[in-house]
XYZ file of C-alpha atoms in Angstrom:
324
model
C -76.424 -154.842 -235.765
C -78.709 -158.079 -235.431
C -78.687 -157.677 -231.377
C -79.313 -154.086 -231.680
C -82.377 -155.224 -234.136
C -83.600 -157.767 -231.851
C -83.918 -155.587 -228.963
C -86.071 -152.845 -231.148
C -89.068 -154.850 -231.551
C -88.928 -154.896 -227.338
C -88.378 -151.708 -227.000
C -91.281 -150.690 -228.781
C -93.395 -153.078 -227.014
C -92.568 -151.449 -223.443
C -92.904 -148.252 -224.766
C -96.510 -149.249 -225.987
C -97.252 -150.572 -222.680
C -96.464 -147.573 -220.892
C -97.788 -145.338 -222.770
C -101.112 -143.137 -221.821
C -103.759 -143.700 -224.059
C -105.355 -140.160 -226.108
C -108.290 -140.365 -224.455
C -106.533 -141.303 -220.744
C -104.851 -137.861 -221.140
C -107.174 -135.938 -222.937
C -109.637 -136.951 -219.821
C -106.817 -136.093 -217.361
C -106.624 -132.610 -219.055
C -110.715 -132.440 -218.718
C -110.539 -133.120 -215.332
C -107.695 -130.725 -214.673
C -109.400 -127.779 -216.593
C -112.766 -128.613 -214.361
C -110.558 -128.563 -210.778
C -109.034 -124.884 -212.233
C -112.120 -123.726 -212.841
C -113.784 -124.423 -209.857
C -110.669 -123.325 -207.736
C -111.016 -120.104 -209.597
C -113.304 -118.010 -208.344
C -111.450 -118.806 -204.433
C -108.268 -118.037 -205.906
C -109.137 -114.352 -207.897
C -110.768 -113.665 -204.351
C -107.839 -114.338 -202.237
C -105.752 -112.464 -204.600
C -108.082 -109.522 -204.588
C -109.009 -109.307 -201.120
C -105.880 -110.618 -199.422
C -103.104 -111.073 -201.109
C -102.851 -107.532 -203.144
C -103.642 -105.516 -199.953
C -101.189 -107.353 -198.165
C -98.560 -106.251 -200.825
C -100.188 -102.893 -201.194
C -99.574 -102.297 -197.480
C -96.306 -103.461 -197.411
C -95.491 -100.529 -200.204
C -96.915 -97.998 -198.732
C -94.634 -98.462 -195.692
C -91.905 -97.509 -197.147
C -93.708 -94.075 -198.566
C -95.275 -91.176 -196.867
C -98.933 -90.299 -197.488
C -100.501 -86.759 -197.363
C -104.237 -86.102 -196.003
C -105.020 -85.715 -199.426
C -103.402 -89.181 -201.398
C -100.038 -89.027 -203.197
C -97.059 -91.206 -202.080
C -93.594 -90.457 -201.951
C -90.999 -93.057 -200.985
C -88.516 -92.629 -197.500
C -87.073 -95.910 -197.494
C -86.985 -97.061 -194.287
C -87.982 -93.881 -192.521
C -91.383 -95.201 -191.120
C -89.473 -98.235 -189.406
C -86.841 -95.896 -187.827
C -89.915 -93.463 -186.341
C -91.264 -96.917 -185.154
C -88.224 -97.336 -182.851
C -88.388 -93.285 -181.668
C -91.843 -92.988 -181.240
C -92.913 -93.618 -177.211
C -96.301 -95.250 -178.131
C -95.698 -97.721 -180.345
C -93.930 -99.661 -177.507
C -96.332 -98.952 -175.012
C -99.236 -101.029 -177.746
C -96.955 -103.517 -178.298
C -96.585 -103.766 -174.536
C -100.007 -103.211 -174.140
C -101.048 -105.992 -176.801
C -98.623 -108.668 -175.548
C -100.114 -108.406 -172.027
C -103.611 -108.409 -173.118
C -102.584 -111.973 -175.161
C -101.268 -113.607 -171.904
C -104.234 -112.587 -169.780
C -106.038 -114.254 -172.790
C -104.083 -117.368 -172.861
C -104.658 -117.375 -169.221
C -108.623 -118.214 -169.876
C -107.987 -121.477 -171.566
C -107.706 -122.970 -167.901
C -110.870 -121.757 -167.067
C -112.871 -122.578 -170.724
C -111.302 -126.505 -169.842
C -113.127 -126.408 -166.391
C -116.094 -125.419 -167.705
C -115.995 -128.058 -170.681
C -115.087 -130.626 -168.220
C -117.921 -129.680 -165.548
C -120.523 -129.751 -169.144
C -119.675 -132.871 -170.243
C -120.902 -134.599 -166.789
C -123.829 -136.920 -168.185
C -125.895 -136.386 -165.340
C -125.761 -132.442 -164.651
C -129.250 -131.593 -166.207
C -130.295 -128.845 -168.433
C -126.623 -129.471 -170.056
C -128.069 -128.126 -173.831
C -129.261 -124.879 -171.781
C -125.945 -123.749 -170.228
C -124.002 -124.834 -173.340
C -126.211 -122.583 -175.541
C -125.873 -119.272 -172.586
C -122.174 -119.549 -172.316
C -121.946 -119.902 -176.200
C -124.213 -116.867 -176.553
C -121.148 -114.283 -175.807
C -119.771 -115.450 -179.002
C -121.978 -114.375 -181.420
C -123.512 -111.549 -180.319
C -122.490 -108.320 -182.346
C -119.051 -106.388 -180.781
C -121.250 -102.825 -180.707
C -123.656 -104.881 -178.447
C -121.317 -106.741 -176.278
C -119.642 -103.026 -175.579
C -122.818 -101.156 -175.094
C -123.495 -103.829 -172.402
C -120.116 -103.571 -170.787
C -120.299 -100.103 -170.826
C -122.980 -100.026 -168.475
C -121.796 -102.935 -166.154
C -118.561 -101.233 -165.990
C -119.656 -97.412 -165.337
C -118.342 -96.168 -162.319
C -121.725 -94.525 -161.063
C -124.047 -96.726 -161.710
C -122.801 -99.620 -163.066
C -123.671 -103.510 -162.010
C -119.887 -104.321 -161.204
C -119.758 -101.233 -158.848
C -123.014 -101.478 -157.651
C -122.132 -105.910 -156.492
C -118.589 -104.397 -154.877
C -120.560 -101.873 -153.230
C -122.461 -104.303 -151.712
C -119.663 -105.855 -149.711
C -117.849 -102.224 -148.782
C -115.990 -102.157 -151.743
C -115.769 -98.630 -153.620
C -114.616 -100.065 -157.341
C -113.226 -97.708 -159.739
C -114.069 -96.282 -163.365
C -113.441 -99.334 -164.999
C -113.273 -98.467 -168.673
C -111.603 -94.626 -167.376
C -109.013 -95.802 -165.050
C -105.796 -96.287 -166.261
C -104.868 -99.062 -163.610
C -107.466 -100.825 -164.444
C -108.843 -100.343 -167.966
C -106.394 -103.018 -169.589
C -107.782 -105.965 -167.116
C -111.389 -104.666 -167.607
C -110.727 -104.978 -171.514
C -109.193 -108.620 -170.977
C -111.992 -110.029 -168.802
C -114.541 -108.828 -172.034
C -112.383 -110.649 -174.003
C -112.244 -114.125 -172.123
C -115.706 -114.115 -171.804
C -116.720 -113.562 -175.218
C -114.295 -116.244 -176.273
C -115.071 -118.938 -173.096
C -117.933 -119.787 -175.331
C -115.767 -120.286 -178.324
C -113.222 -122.327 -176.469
C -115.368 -124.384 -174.290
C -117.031 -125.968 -178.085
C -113.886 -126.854 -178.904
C -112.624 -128.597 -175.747
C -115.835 -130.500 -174.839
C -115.423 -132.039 -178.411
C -111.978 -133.239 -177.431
C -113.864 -134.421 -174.336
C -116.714 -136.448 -176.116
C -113.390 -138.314 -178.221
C -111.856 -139.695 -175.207
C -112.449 -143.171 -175.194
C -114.112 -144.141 -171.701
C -112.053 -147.033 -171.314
C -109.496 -144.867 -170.414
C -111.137 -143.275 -167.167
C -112.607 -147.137 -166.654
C -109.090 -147.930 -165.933
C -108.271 -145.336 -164.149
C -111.118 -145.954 -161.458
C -109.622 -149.871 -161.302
C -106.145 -148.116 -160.634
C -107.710 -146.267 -157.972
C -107.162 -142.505 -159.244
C -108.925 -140.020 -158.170
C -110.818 -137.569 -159.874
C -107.436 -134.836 -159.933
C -104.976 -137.271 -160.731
C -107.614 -138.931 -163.615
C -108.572 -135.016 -165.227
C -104.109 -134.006 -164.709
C -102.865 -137.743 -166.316
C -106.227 -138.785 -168.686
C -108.133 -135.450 -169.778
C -105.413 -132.766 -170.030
C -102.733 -135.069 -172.307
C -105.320 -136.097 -174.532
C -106.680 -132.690 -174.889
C -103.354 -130.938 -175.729
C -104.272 -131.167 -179.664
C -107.198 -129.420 -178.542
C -105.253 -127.040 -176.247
C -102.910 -126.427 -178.886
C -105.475 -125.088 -181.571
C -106.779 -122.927 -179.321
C -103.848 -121.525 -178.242
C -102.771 -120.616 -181.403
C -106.256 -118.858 -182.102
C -106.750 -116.693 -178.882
C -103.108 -115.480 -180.024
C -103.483 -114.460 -182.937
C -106.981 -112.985 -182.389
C -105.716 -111.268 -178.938
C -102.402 -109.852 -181.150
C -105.173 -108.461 -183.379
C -107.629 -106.848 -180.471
C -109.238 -103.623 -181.878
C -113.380 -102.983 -182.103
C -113.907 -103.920 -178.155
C -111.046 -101.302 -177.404
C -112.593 -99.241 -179.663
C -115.928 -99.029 -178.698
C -115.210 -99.367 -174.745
C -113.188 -95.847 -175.587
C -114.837 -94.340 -177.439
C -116.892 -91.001 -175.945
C -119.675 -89.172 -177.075
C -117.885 -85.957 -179.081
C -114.285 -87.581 -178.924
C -112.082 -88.801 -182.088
C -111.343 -92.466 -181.697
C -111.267 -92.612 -177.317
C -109.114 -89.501 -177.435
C -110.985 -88.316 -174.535
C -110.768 -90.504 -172.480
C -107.686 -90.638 -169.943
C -106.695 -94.986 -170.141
C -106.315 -94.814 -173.941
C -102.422 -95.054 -173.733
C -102.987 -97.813 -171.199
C -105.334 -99.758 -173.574
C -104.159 -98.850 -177.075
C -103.249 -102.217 -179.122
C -101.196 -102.337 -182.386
C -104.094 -102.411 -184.069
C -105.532 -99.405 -182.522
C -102.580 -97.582 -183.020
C -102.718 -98.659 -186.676
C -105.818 -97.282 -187.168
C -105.619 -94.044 -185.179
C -102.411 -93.505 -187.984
C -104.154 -94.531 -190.708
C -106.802 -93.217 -190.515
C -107.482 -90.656 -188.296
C -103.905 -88.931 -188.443
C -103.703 -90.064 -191.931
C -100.248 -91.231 -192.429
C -100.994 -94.148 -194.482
C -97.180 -95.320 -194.328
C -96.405 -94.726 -190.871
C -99.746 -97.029 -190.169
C -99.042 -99.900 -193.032
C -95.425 -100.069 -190.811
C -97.058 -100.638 -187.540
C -99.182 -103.199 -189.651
C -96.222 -104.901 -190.173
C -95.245 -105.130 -187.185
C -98.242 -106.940 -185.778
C -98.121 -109.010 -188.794
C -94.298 -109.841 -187.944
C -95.456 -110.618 -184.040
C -98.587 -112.856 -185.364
C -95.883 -115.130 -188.155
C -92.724 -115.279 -185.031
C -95.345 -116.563 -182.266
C -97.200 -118.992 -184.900
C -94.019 -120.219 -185.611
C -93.066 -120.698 -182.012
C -95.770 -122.342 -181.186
C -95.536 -124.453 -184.226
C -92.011 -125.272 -183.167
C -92.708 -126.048 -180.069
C -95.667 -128.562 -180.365
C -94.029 -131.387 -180.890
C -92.881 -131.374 -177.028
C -96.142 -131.061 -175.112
C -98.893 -132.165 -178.096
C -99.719 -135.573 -177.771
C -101.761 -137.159 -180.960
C -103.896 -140.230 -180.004
């Protein structure tokens, strides 16, 4: 009993010496109340606007949906008819090949960062600024331009081929060829993007790097393939990642570019099937057929392909991303 009433007087002592002074915690629950309240508004929106239709969606894809509302529930009816129905693999064909003709324009948005970033190339702000241009102009007016460049009368493309003997085709008509006209709108409106990106991983490579290089005696190859391209794979990597999931998603260029005067959603015009994304086909269910479930399960499905190849690349960055 006297041990036991030594220690207490310690005891008391540490516990008054850790202890959080009232007005420590009431501050820390003033400053927690402030940091809710300001997250807030952010977090009500992102419910709202993302995270309830994402939910909503995923409901109504296991229902069916008449022209005019009312949902009953199937189950998994809508995902069986997925695996029947003939054009759902042809968009998902259709989408992953428009993403790798994408991915293959990184290459060429690097070259032109690269040739940019050369100190003594003049009128550098002026060529950054036109190839940046693509990227913000409006979708309607990028396709009302490419619509004429690519008409197979008297078009600009056709007109240049013609020029050297060459009779070029309906480019946005064609079936052969409407997917790779499509793809070559979409790397240019993006080079601008891209290039932005990379010549900022450019202007953060120290210069002592190439400095020793020269001393080594590299050449200019051997410096951009060993120097610039491992130090720009964080870079590479981002965009990567972006043109995918923004290539998975491809819709108002395909729309627009298919769209003919009197037709429902490009249903006039023969390279449709050869063209039409998950996305489009989404919306052509939706929204035009109006079978709201069969259209929230393709949704899903580009949603599952847009998760499994973030992932993947994810997974695989940590054996070709280098991090100064």
């Amino acid at each position: 009993m006297t041990r036991t009433a030594a220690l207490q007087p310690r005891a008391r002592a540490a516990r008054a010496a850790n202890a959080v002074p009232r007005r420590g915690r009431r501050h820390g629950r003033r400053q927690w109340a402030w940091a809710s309240l300001m997250v807030a508004p952010m977090t009500i929106g992102l419910g709202i606007f993302y995270l309830w239709p994402i939910a909503q969606t995923f409901y109504y894809s296991f229902t069916h949906s008449g022209p005019f509302g009312g949902h009953t529930w199937t189950g998994t009816a809508n995902y069986r008819a997925l695996a029947d129905d003939p054009t759902v693999s042809r968009a998902v064909v259709n989408t992953l090949l428009y993403t790798v003709i994408q991915l293959a324009g990184i290459p060429l948005a690097i070259l032109v960062a690269a040739l940019l970033n050369q100190k003594n190339l003049r009128g550098r702000a002026v060529y950054r600024v036109l190839y940046f241009l693509p990227a913000v102009t409006m979708p309607v007016a990028v396709a009302m331009l490419w619509r004429w460049m690519y008409d197979g009368n008297y078009g600009l493309v056709n007109y240049l081929l013609s020029t050297v003997g060459i009779h070029g085709p309906h480019w946005a008509s064609d079936p052969g060829v409407a997917l790779y006209a499509l793809a070559a709108i979409g790397i240019w409106m993006s080079l601008g993007y891209n290039m932005v990106i990379f010549l900022a991983g450019l202007q953060g490579i120290p210069t002592e790097y190439y400095e020793a290089a020269r001393v080594d005696g590299a050449g200019p190859v051997r410096t951009f393939l060993r120097i610039t391209v491992p130090l720009l794979t964080p870079n590479i990597f981002f965009v990567t990642v972006l043109t995918m999931i923004n290539s998975l998603q491809m819709f108002d260029i395909a729309y627009m570019m298919m769209s003919t005067p009197g037709s429902s959603a490009g249903a006039a015009n023969p390279a449709l099937p050869s063209v039409r994304s998950i996305s489009y086909l989404f919306f052509q269910k939706a929204f035009v057929e109006h079978d709201i479930g069969f259209g929230a399960a393709v949704a899903f499905i580009l949603v599952g392909f847009i998760v499994l190849m973030t992932l993947v690349q994810f997974r695989l960055q940590k054996r070709w991303v280098h991090y100064a």
